[in-house]
XYZ file of C-alpha atoms in Angstrom:
757
model
C -28.873 100.110 74.971
C -29.892 97.370 72.522
C -32.421 94.778 73.673
C -31.155 91.175 74.087
C -33.064 89.831 71.060
C -31.558 92.503 68.812
C -28.119 91.729 70.208
C -28.622 88.027 69.542
C -29.853 88.705 65.994
C -26.867 90.916 65.314
C -24.535 88.247 66.715
C -26.065 85.600 64.416
C -25.760 87.995 61.476
C -22.044 88.413 62.095
C -21.586 84.662 62.403
C -23.254 84.210 59.011
C -20.972 86.881 57.520
C -17.931 85.205 58.994
C -17.015 88.310 61.037
C -16.534 88.976 64.710
C -19.252 91.233 66.154
C -17.336 94.463 66.923
C -18.516 96.867 69.579
C -16.470 99.626 67.943
C -15.120 100.320 64.502
C -12.261 98.187 63.451
C -9.208 100.427 63.715
C -9.049 102.920 60.871
C -5.252 102.834 60.970
C -4.235 104.695 57.833
C -7.880 104.907 56.721
C -8.776 108.438 55.689
C -11.847 110.642 55.533
C -12.772 113.145 52.857
C -15.537 115.620 52.055
C -16.930 115.599 48.503
C -19.938 116.975 46.673
C -20.701 119.240 43.752
C -20.004 122.897 44.516
C -19.026 122.254 48.128
C -16.305 124.173 49.912
C -13.283 122.428 51.481
C -14.906 122.455 54.916
C -18.223 120.895 53.874
C -19.479 118.003 51.818
C -20.558 114.372 51.786
C -18.530 112.381 54.322
C -16.646 109.460 52.799
C -14.336 106.872 54.357
C -11.506 104.941 52.721
C -11.574 101.246 53.685
C -9.796 98.334 51.968
C -8.640 100.680 49.226
C -12.176 101.834 48.322
C -14.042 105.009 49.213
C -17.527 104.616 50.671
C -20.158 106.720 52.430
C -21.631 107.000 55.943
C -25.338 106.597 56.671
C -27.140 109.439 58.487
C -28.835 107.120 61.011
C -27.945 108.242 64.578
C -25.541 110.826 63.131
C -25.562 114.154 64.984
C -23.322 117.091 65.929
C -20.971 115.094 68.158
C -20.253 112.634 65.331
C -19.716 115.535 62.922
C -17.332 117.137 65.418
C -15.167 114.023 65.569
C -15.120 113.759 61.770
C -14.174 117.425 61.342
C -11.346 117.140 63.853
C -10.013 114.089 62.057
C -10.160 116.068 58.799
C -8.044 118.806 60.369
C -10.700 121.397 61.218
C -11.250 122.906 64.638
C -14.885 121.881 65.048
C -18.179 121.095 63.322
C -20.864 123.705 62.673
C -23.618 121.265 61.666
C -24.379 118.097 59.728
C -26.629 117.349 56.752
C -28.869 114.319 56.248
C -30.613 112.750 53.236
C -27.709 113.121 50.789
C -27.767 116.934 50.725
C -24.403 116.889 48.895
C -25.577 114.269 46.444
C -25.728 110.475 46.698
C -22.413 108.696 46.746
C -21.287 105.555 44.968
C -19.843 102.271 46.104
C -20.330 100.746 49.545
C -21.972 102.385 52.542
C -19.229 101.591 54.950
C -20.653 102.863 58.256
C -24.075 103.014 59.875
C -25.332 103.980 63.334
C -22.095 105.770 64.213
C -22.265 106.931 67.847
C -19.587 109.190 69.342
C -19.263 110.936 72.689
C -17.828 113.976 70.884
C -14.485 113.836 72.663
C -12.876 111.170 70.452
C -9.965 112.194 68.228
C -11.031 109.961 65.320
C -14.006 107.923 64.136
C -12.283 104.635 64.974
C -12.916 105.430 68.638
C -16.687 105.638 68.103
C -19.231 102.813 68.142
C -21.022 101.599 64.985
C -22.521 98.504 63.345
C -19.145 97.644 61.812
C -17.674 97.881 58.347
C -20.254 97.463 55.578
C -23.073 96.505 57.932
C -25.915 98.828 56.938
C -29.569 98.867 55.930
C -29.297 102.310 54.275
C -29.354 103.503 50.690
C -27.258 106.323 49.201
C -30.227 108.669 49.605
C -29.282 108.667 53.311
C -25.607 109.615 52.873
C -24.573 112.049 55.590
C -22.726 115.325 55.061
C -20.920 117.606 57.487
C -20.120 121.320 57.683
C -16.899 122.065 59.552
C -15.565 125.329 60.907
C -13.190 126.596 58.151
C -10.384 127.210 60.646
C -7.776 124.409 60.580
C -6.541 123.251 63.945
C -2.867 123.631 64.786
C -2.141 119.927 64.522
C -3.242 119.768 60.872
C -0.224 120.951 58.973
C -0.336 119.944 55.338
C -1.494 117.745 52.487
C 1.407 115.515 51.499
C 1.817 113.276 48.495
C 2.390 110.304 50.807
C -0.919 110.973 52.599
C -2.886 110.933 49.343
C -1.738 107.537 48.101
C -3.729 104.330 48.227
C -2.377 100.884 49.189
C -0.636 100.302 45.842
C 0.603 103.892 45.676
C 2.476 103.510 48.931
C 4.449 100.704 47.291
C 5.369 102.940 44.326
C 8.035 104.746 46.270
C 10.046 106.929 43.869
C 11.233 107.355 40.294
C 14.565 108.067 38.628
C 16.036 108.462 35.163
C 18.752 106.062 34.054
C 20.836 107.947 31.455
C 21.574 106.018 28.261
C 23.391 108.477 26.015
C 26.908 109.650 26.897
C 25.907 113.321 26.957
C 23.033 112.546 29.339
C 25.413 110.783 31.742
C 27.593 113.907 31.947
C 24.710 116.206 32.811
C 23.929 117.407 36.316
C 21.100 117.105 36.981
C 20.214 114.127 34.769
C 17.341 115.266 32.544
C 17.012 112.387 30.044
C 16.950 108.643 30.348
C 14.925 105.476 30.878
C 12.221 105.694 33.533
C 12.742 103.454 36.557
C 10.209 103.089 39.371
C 10.999 101.762 42.838
C 8.252 99.275 43.631
C 8.256 97.375 46.934
C 11.950 98.062 47.392
C 13.106 97.045 43.891
C 13.742 99.177 40.817
C 11.692 98.322 37.723
C 11.621 99.815 34.262
C 8.372 101.017 32.685
C 7.112 99.610 29.410
C 6.778 102.283 26.718
C 3.563 100.871 25.252
C 0.798 103.465 25.697
C 3.337 105.847 27.279
C 2.403 109.505 26.585
C 3.706 113.013 27.209
C 1.286 113.239 30.154
C 3.120 110.355 31.821
C 6.430 112.099 31.126
C 5.151 115.331 32.681
C 4.301 113.568 35.951
C 7.703 111.841 36.100
C 9.539 115.103 35.366
C 7.505 116.871 38.047
C 8.499 114.286 40.656
C 12.149 114.810 39.708
C 11.948 118.579 40.133
C 11.480 119.656 36.502
C 8.606 121.922 35.407
C 8.034 120.390 31.980
C 8.940 117.622 29.531
C 10.371 117.620 26.004
C 9.842 115.244 23.048
C 12.183 112.260 22.710
C 13.681 110.680 19.578
C 11.987 107.311 20.081
C 13.395 105.819 16.865
C 16.965 106.473 17.934
C 16.388 104.903 21.355
C 14.648 101.959 19.690
C 17.780 101.306 17.609
C 19.895 101.319 20.773
C 17.439 98.951 22.491
C 17.410 96.509 19.570
C 21.207 96.551 19.414
C 21.476 95.721 23.115
C 18.882 92.964 22.857
C 21.009 91.231 20.185
C 24.208 91.429 22.231
C 24.693 87.983 23.893
C 27.106 89.473 26.444
C 24.419 91.680 27.960
C 21.844 90.492 30.510
C 19.201 92.862 29.184
C 17.454 90.267 27.029
C 17.040 87.756 29.836
C 15.921 90.449 32.256
C 13.387 91.895 29.828
C 11.697 88.473 29.568
C 10.848 88.561 33.270
C 7.681 90.351 34.366
C 9.420 91.387 37.578
C 11.638 93.653 35.429
C 8.678 95.763 34.279
C 5.905 98.103 35.304
C 3.319 96.964 32.751
C 1.384 100.158 32.114
C 1.060 103.744 33.362
C -1.777 106.084 32.422
C -1.560 109.667 33.747
C -3.601 112.785 33.064
C -0.508 114.955 33.488
C -1.896 116.828 36.501
C -0.996 114.276 39.164
C 1.675 115.249 41.740
C 2.950 111.639 41.949
C 2.982 108.665 39.587
C 1.122 106.640 42.189
C -1.873 108.948 41.688
C -2.026 107.711 38.073
C -3.580 104.465 36.907
C -0.690 102.042 37.276
C -0.823 98.390 36.277
C 2.246 96.644 37.623
C 1.647 93.347 35.831
C -0.710 92.091 33.077
C -4.219 91.088 34.067
C -4.415 88.066 36.325
C -4.935 84.720 34.697
C -3.206 85.743 31.482
C 0.260 84.286 31.085
C 1.562 87.018 28.874
C 4.763 89.041 28.957
C 4.592 92.456 30.618
C 6.075 94.333 27.678
C 5.746 92.276 24.461
C 7.673 93.918 21.640
C 8.190 97.086 23.650
C 11.139 98.742 25.361
C 11.717 100.941 28.358
C 9.967 104.314 28.364
C 12.386 107.216 27.827
C 11.747 110.695 29.193
C 13.416 114.038 28.514
C 12.792 116.787 31.075
C 13.364 120.539 30.885
C 15.164 121.996 33.905
C 14.060 125.307 35.395
C 16.290 128.362 34.847
C 17.903 128.051 38.262
C 19.122 124.516 37.560
C 20.440 124.873 34.041
C 24.205 124.987 33.427
C 25.451 128.525 32.976
C 26.769 129.046 29.444
C 28.942 132.090 28.898
C 28.346 133.074 25.280
C 29.696 136.267 23.744
C 27.388 138.518 21.819
C 24.161 140.312 22.502
C 22.401 139.926 25.796
C 19.156 138.038 25.739
C 16.108 140.086 26.712
C 15.307 139.645 30.355
C 12.471 137.205 30.951
C 9.335 138.553 32.562
C 9.432 138.068 36.312
C 6.818 135.612 37.634
C 3.967 137.157 39.582
C 4.271 134.564 42.306
C 7.080 133.937 44.779
C 7.995 131.845 47.815
C 9.062 133.446 51.083
C 10.581 132.242 54.382
C 11.393 128.689 53.266
C 14.323 126.865 54.816
C 15.127 125.029 51.567
C 15.142 125.853 47.885
C 11.656 125.369 46.440
C 9.669 125.901 49.607
C 8.019 128.852 51.271
C 4.917 130.894 51.887
C 3.094 131.581 48.609
C 2.788 135.259 47.676
C 1.253 136.710 44.513
C 1.603 140.122 42.870
C -1.742 141.822 42.236
C -2.438 145.515 41.714
C 1.314 146.156 42.014
C 1.390 144.791 45.567
C 2.494 141.447 46.970
C 0.016 139.526 49.079
C -0.610 136.020 50.377
C -2.962 133.148 49.526
C -5.511 131.834 52.030
C -5.334 128.098 52.725
C -9.093 127.568 52.268
C -9.263 125.049 49.424
C -5.468 124.866 49.084
C -4.282 121.472 47.810
C -1.470 119.655 46.006
C -2.858 120.381 42.529
C -2.843 124.169 43.036
C 0.495 123.990 44.841
C 1.975 122.122 41.860
C 0.918 124.920 39.494
C 2.865 127.381 41.683
C 5.910 125.115 41.750
C 6.018 124.654 37.979
C 5.466 128.374 37.406
C 8.589 129.057 39.478
C 10.715 126.524 37.590
C 10.461 123.631 40.048
C 8.700 120.290 39.679
C 5.353 119.276 41.139
C 4.485 119.908 44.788
C 5.318 117.286 47.359
C 3.474 119.108 50.146
C 0.783 121.802 50.367
C 0.946 123.465 53.772
C -1.828 125.169 55.717
C -2.047 127.461 58.713
C 0.999 129.691 58.056
C 3.342 126.783 58.719
C 6.143 128.707 57.007
C 5.384 132.012 58.693
C 2.730 134.693 58.365
C 2.843 137.299 55.633
C 1.979 140.983 55.664
C -0.279 143.167 53.597
C -3.316 141.944 51.676
C -4.593 138.380 51.364
C -5.200 138.310 47.625
C -6.699 134.867 46.983
C -8.739 132.096 48.593
C -10.500 128.983 47.311
C -7.892 128.534 44.573
C -9.171 125.689 42.370
C -6.530 124.722 39.841
C -7.106 121.719 37.598
C -3.395 121.092 37.130
C -2.866 122.036 33.486
C -2.606 125.807 34.096
C 0.717 127.514 33.351
C 0.301 130.180 36.043
C -1.667 130.527 39.257
C -3.542 133.507 37.800
C -5.238 131.144 35.303
C -6.856 129.156 38.129
C -10.386 129.969 39.362
C -10.278 131.679 42.765
C -12.110 134.107 45.022
C -11.032 137.348 46.661
C -9.084 136.493 49.774
C -10.099 139.273 52.144
C -13.520 137.783 52.888
C -14.847 134.646 54.596
C -12.647 134.762 57.681
C -9.214 134.470 56.066
C -6.431 135.820 58.280
C -2.661 135.686 57.908
C -2.675 132.701 60.245
C -4.268 130.918 57.245
C -1.443 131.746 54.813
C -0.767 128.887 52.406
C 2.699 127.523 51.676
C 4.283 124.841 49.519
C 7.226 122.460 49.302
C 8.211 121.674 45.723
C 10.192 118.836 44.197
C 13.614 120.143 43.137
C 16.277 118.454 40.987
C 19.089 116.536 42.630
C 22.150 118.604 41.739
C 24.544 116.539 43.847
C 25.569 119.582 45.889
C 24.645 118.037 49.239
C 27.451 115.476 48.892
C 30.036 118.221 48.351
C 29.879 119.701 51.850
C 29.854 118.271 55.369
C 30.135 119.297 59.010
C 32.695 117.751 61.337
C 33.390 117.813 65.065
C 30.096 119.258 66.283
C 28.104 118.066 69.256
C 25.123 117.466 66.945
C 24.806 116.798 63.182
C 23.587 120.413 62.779
C 26.881 122.068 63.761
C 30.594 121.777 63.129
C 33.556 122.812 61.019
C 32.596 123.321 57.366
C 34.450 120.948 55.036
C 34.000 121.157 51.263
C 34.991 119.028 48.300
C 36.716 120.961 45.513
C 39.068 120.174 42.676
C 42.748 120.780 43.515
C 45.246 120.176 40.703
C 42.744 117.995 38.873
C 41.941 115.880 41.950
C 38.818 116.096 44.118
C 39.859 116.870 47.701
C 38.156 117.587 51.009
C 39.349 120.559 53.026
C 38.408 123.462 55.278
C 37.084 126.942 54.464
C 38.967 130.060 55.556
C 36.931 132.181 57.975
C 38.093 135.518 56.545
C 34.911 137.393 55.535
C 32.839 134.438 56.768
C 29.387 135.687 57.749
C 25.746 134.774 58.172
C 25.039 134.919 54.433
C 27.702 132.294 53.683
C 26.477 130.200 56.619
C 22.914 130.355 55.255
C 24.051 128.954 51.901
C 25.972 126.189 53.697
C 23.009 125.078 55.813
C 20.727 125.148 52.773
C 23.208 123.051 50.791
C 23.309 120.523 53.635
C 19.515 120.381 53.782
C 19.615 121.570 57.403
C 17.503 124.713 57.062
C 18.653 128.125 58.256
C 21.962 129.198 59.764
C 21.833 129.927 63.462
C 25.421 131.197 63.752
C 28.371 131.827 61.462
C 31.436 130.807 63.458
C 34.946 132.093 62.736
C 36.784 130.471 65.642
C 36.404 126.675 65.695
C 39.329 125.516 67.850
C 36.931 123.488 70.043
C 35.761 121.341 67.082
C 37.957 118.587 65.726
C 37.714 118.359 61.951
C 38.074 115.220 59.854
C 41.597 113.781 59.746
C 43.302 114.714 56.495
C 40.818 117.517 55.711
C 42.391 120.302 57.761
C 44.048 122.125 54.875
C 42.219 125.247 53.651
C 40.947 124.634 50.092
C 38.530 127.586 49.822
C 39.046 131.215 50.839
C 37.573 134.639 50.235
C 34.054 133.203 50.063
C 31.399 135.825 49.372
C 27.823 134.684 48.761
C 24.852 136.754 47.673
C 22.509 134.447 49.580
C 20.630 132.914 46.645
C 23.235 130.296 45.668
C 22.456 126.586 45.883
C 25.967 125.702 47.102
C 29.154 127.281 48.438
C 30.879 126.195 45.244
C 28.680 128.705 43.369
C 29.775 131.671 45.521
C 32.576 134.044 44.608
C 35.919 133.007 46.078
C 39.656 133.399 45.640
C 41.405 131.674 42.728
C 44.647 130.756 44.514
C 43.771 130.093 48.153
C 44.876 132.860 50.501
C 43.918 132.721 54.185
C 45.490 135.351 56.407
C 44.302 133.619 59.580
C 45.589 130.204 58.585
C 43.932 126.787 59.011
C 43.068 125.025 62.261
C 41.289 127.090 64.893
C 40.263 129.758 62.364
C 38.443 127.453 59.960
C 34.847 128.433 59.203
C 32.029 126.730 61.077
C 28.235 126.883 61.280
C 25.324 125.836 63.406
C 22.038 125.225 61.599
C 18.395 125.183 62.641
C 15.150 124.145 60.961
C 13.279 127.273 62.091
C 14.107 130.946 62.435
C 12.482 134.217 63.535
C 11.264 136.861 61.106
C 11.110 140.495 62.250
C 8.794 142.877 60.417
C 8.114 146.554 61.124
C 4.536 147.809 61.445
C 4.642 150.394 58.651
C 1.191 151.810 59.376
C 2.096 152.728 62.975
C 5.189 154.635 61.810
C 3.064 156.626 59.384
C 0.443 157.446 62.026
C 2.804 158.515 64.851
C 5.458 160.637 63.085
C 5.874 164.248 64.252
C 8.560 166.935 64.766
C 10.032 168.036 68.081
C 12.540 170.807 68.805
C 14.270 169.288 71.818
C 16.610 171.384 74.032
C 20.226 170.252 74.183
C 19.957 170.178 77.962
C 17.779 167.077 77.610
C 19.986 165.314 75.065
C 23.222 164.555 76.921
C 22.598 160.822 77.152
C 21.431 160.616 73.555
C 24.546 162.492 72.450
C 26.709 160.055 74.378
C 25.076 157.168 72.539
C 25.625 158.816 69.107
C 21.938 159.396 68.442
C 22.460 162.909 67.064
C 24.020 164.197 63.850
C 27.701 165.127 63.874
C 26.929 168.859 63.802
C 25.701 168.528 67.390
C 29.352 168.131 68.456
C 30.035 171.744 67.509
C 27.107 173.345 69.312
C 27.322 175.439 72.469
C 25.984 172.906 74.952
C 23.523 173.102 76.744
C 22.182 176.060 74.717
C 20.146 175.491 71.592
C 18.014 172.607 70.345
C 17.911 169.787 67.794
C 14.998 169.171 65.438
C 13.948 165.529 65.697
C 11.657 163.463 63.494
C 10.056 161.207 66.103
C 7.875 158.150 65.633
C 6.827 154.906 67.294
C 7.946 151.547 65.999
C 6.330 148.172 66.519
C 8.367 145.143 65.474
C 6.568 141.822 65.021
C 8.130 138.372 65.059
C 6.204 136.517 62.342
C 8.677 133.634 62.067
C 8.714 130.170 63.606
C 11.350 130.718 66.323
C 11.907 133.303 69.035
C 14.186 136.245 68.183
C 17.028 136.219 70.711
C 20.152 138.404 71.006
C 23.287 136.982 69.423
C 25.135 136.961 72.750
C 24.140 135.999 76.269
C 23.715 138.351 79.205
C 27.377 138.013 80.165
C 28.300 139.897 76.975
C 25.730 142.692 77.178
C 27.124 146.215 77.479
C 26.113 148.472 80.390
C 25.356 152.090 79.487
C 25.741 154.254 82.546
C 23.917 157.315 81.243
C 20.614 155.558 80.472
C 21.177 152.942 83.188
C 20.449 149.909 80.996
C 22.096 147.057 79.105
C 22.402 146.841 75.313
C 21.938 143.258 74.107
C 22.423 144.264 70.432
C 24.424 147.445 69.919
C 22.696 148.381 66.627
C 19.211 146.894 66.424
C 17.752 149.310 63.852
C 18.952 151.937 61.384
C 16.883 155.081 60.826
C 17.752 157.066 57.689
C 16.406 159.980 55.677
C 17.332 159.695 51.986
C 16.927 161.843 48.934
C 14.696 160.436 46.199
C 17.793 159.087 44.405
C 18.991 157.282 47.542
C 21.632 159.653 49.009
C 21.639 159.770 52.793
C 20.959 163.214 54.335
C 20.257 162.208 57.949
C 20.620 159.073 60.008
C 20.008 157.539 63.386
C 20.161 154.166 65.064
C 18.582 152.300 67.921
C 20.291 149.887 70.261
C 18.145 147.076 71.638
C 18.313 148.250 75.211
C 14.991 146.565 75.901
C 14.190 143.690 73.563
C 11.019 142.246 75.046
C 7.464 141.102 74.452
C 5.552 144.357 74.817
C 2.345 142.604 73.804
C 1.177 139.202 72.575
C -2.107 138.123 70.972
C -4.668 136.371 73.131
C -3.614 132.846 73.969
C 0.127 133.599 73.889
C 2.123 134.223 77.044
C 4.790 136.956 77.240
C 8.152 135.229 77.751
C 10.708 138.040 77.633
C 10.923 141.155 79.798
C 13.826 143.505 80.480
C 12.949 144.313 84.077
C 15.410 143.080 86.718
C 18.025 142.107 84.131
C 15.593 139.624 82.612
C 15.955 137.533 79.469
C 15.573 139.524 76.264
C 13.897 138.462 73.033
C 10.660 138.540 71.023
C 8.396 135.473 71.143
C 6.878 134.065 67.964
C 3.649 135.965 67.298
C 4.437 138.782 69.752
C 5.790 142.281 69.153
C 8.175 144.763 70.716
C 7.114 148.426 70.772
C 9.451 151.404 70.972
C 7.392 154.472 71.867
C 7.997 157.788 70.170
C 8.856 159.495 73.474
C 11.939 157.425 74.437
C 15.518 158.482 73.732
C 16.993 157.799 70.283
C 13.605 156.931 68.791
C 14.138 159.586 66.122
C 16.125 160.908 63.195
C 17.978 164.183 63.765
C 16.963 166.404 60.811
C 18.335 169.714 62.164
C 20.598 170.119 59.126
C 18.004 169.018 56.538
C 16.292 171.553 54.302
C 12.681 171.416 53.105
C 11.906 168.941 50.346
C 10.681 165.452 49.413
C 12.562 162.522 50.920
C 12.456 158.792 51.642
C 12.291 157.786 55.293
C 13.819 154.326 55.827
C 13.965 151.961 58.802
C 16.004 148.739 58.720
C 15.666 146.122 61.467
C 18.625 143.864 62.288
C 20.708 145.760 59.675
C 23.979 143.930 60.243
C 22.389 140.469 60.089
C 23.633 139.776 63.603
C 20.737 137.372 64.214
C 19.562 134.850 61.607
C 16.068 135.296 60.164
C 14.004 133.268 57.735
C 13.404 136.299 55.504
C 15.615 139.398 55.392
C 13.734 140.968 52.479
C 11.020 142.399 54.753
C 13.408 143.960 57.309
C 13.409 147.294 55.495
C 10.493 149.739 55.713
C 10.236 152.902 53.609
C 7.913 155.918 53.559
C 7.621 158.916 51.314
C 8.384 161.997 53.429
C 7.473 165.641 52.770
C 9.109 168.327 54.937
C 8.289 172.029 54.507
C 10.658 173.336 57.183
C 7.935 173.417 59.857
C 5.856 170.273 59.454
C 6.434 166.733 58.240
C 4.162 164.212 56.491
C 4.852 160.506 56.045
C 2.781 158.568 53.521
C 2.857 155.335 51.514
C 4.773 153.501 54.255
C 5.453 149.853 53.360
C 7.928 147.062 53.975
C 10.803 146.933 51.526
C 9.521 144.163 49.250
C 5.783 144.914 49.311
C 5.684 146.550 45.888
C 8.762 145.175 44.181
C 8.037 143.252 40.996
C 11.113 141.046 40.979
C 10.697 137.905 43.045
C 14.303 137.561 44.181
C 16.738 140.148 45.518
C 20.010 138.822 46.825
C 21.119 139.570 50.372
C 24.165 141.284 48.891
C 21.936 143.642 46.895
C 19.829 144.298 49.996
C 22.941 145.149 51.988
C 24.256 147.477 49.277
C 20.919 149.240 49.057
C 20.771 149.775 52.801
C 24.320 151.133 52.877
C 23.659 153.498 49.931
C 26.255 151.845 47.718
C 23.921 151.845 44.716
């Protein structure tokens, strides 16, 4: 407690300063904290506070572990390890905003703690306090967004666009060249070209989803500008004389993720009555679209050499240009730890993949956990690097990085206009309904329905992505209970077959003349979408460790034979005499996604199997195959999901699904379902297989009956050596762990699994 004289003195001091004497900090509101200091890690550094648009420091007087704990929690870390006094991380600059901060330790932010008030301090910068936080981010701290990093003026610089000037630019989709316009406080302004550089163009292009910029013919655009300024019928001249028409000056380094991070001067310096753009014109930018967004030009002649595949990829994202970051090192894909992950490094990844700058850098495996090695941590890009491998970084397997720390990114992507060419109608929510598309019919753009012949989860995934609604939950072929839009009931698209990587349904293969055997109306295609999905992954190491051979008597295989778990030659044996040679193994299937894995149908549709006395919620949950080295199938098996449940969960997670007593089936996020080697059908019948070298393959959810965020990791393969008496499995890995190419279409995956290649 303060003594009365000190309280009175403090009260008089505040009266002299013209401030009210606060007992607590004035509300921080959108005020932010940061940790800075030479050589410091993301979780430690000098504590600084943003107040009135200016960063300042905190004095170490009265500062202790409970104050550090509150600061670390506000910064997104789980807790504080310690604090540092006497400017251990170097003296700061500017104001010392806070002094005598006193917290209980339970507050969620510093604005709930007591202090002297803003700027009231008797300290010098030699007393600037630092904190050391636990490197683990807490679950509530999700990402670093562009909008969170902007100051007061930056939040008024809302977005940018290109206004095409030339006729050819107006016909392009997306628009890649034109005059720069910035939305400032709700109104669009043009940017003066004086002092405009290629660095400024790079930032604008990045915001619009383009990885790079190209030079512009300024002289040609200047001629057009001068011509328009002389035309008395145009308002351009009168508008250009108003300062409210212009952004006066922009100065970017070229590494910023948003133009508001640049030095932006909206109007000339105060007190000078001068025009905002004397003798200048609007800045013109030309952007280069990434390969995925360029118009496809069919040119006869020699094929161009295939470009080298990038050694970075995005996985499990709901939209184009987002996902968990994975890098290829030592011929194996692995993840990036979120320690030190930020928008600058995320932007390097985005540009490397042909997108624009990053709009969000995500922490804590927000887009799902990866498998295999964690290759990198403490990635410190400066923003000018062409690839992530050029950025300084440390080895990711040390310093407490786990897959729950996997970094992810959301990139800016070009506006292709596809989202306005599809819609859902008749659903109970905006995320479901009959699919209606806009296509050209006899030279006229028309809305209509999609035939549900061949309509499946892959096509539904493309639809939901095109709508910006995430993943497909269900592909629906019978939509009689949904009323479509009046006048849009006619089928205008049929025979749709998507590979899964398309940006829009209009890019998928489809019939020329429309032919729909089921007719319009109740058989129009429909979807339901969701923003999160499960992701099943097989534990490859467990398969390798538990594989063995068993010669099992036919007398013990009646139920397995009834459920088609044996090779066809078993039909011709003299039952119950003889045996079958089985390659047995245990399988452990993890759900690493962001939603529970549930059967496609409810309990009312499950099938009762009398022999084994259980229900099958998914008739074919996994495929087990033995292949030759060139991919020909020599033995096969399958597993029905007779017991899809949470066998185990990590500490802190509760098991939600159990098969006992006809219970609900599924696999909770973060949990796993184990099929032991000693249960029926957990094998491949290799009785008819001769000695040799083979590939053992397991595919989870092979028919895509349940939507997942990533189907590329559903396949596991091992090298298998069989000498006629013993079997060895080695080099077991998920299907995409070692593949160099970053994208494999769902159609190619399906063909590979069905041995059609």
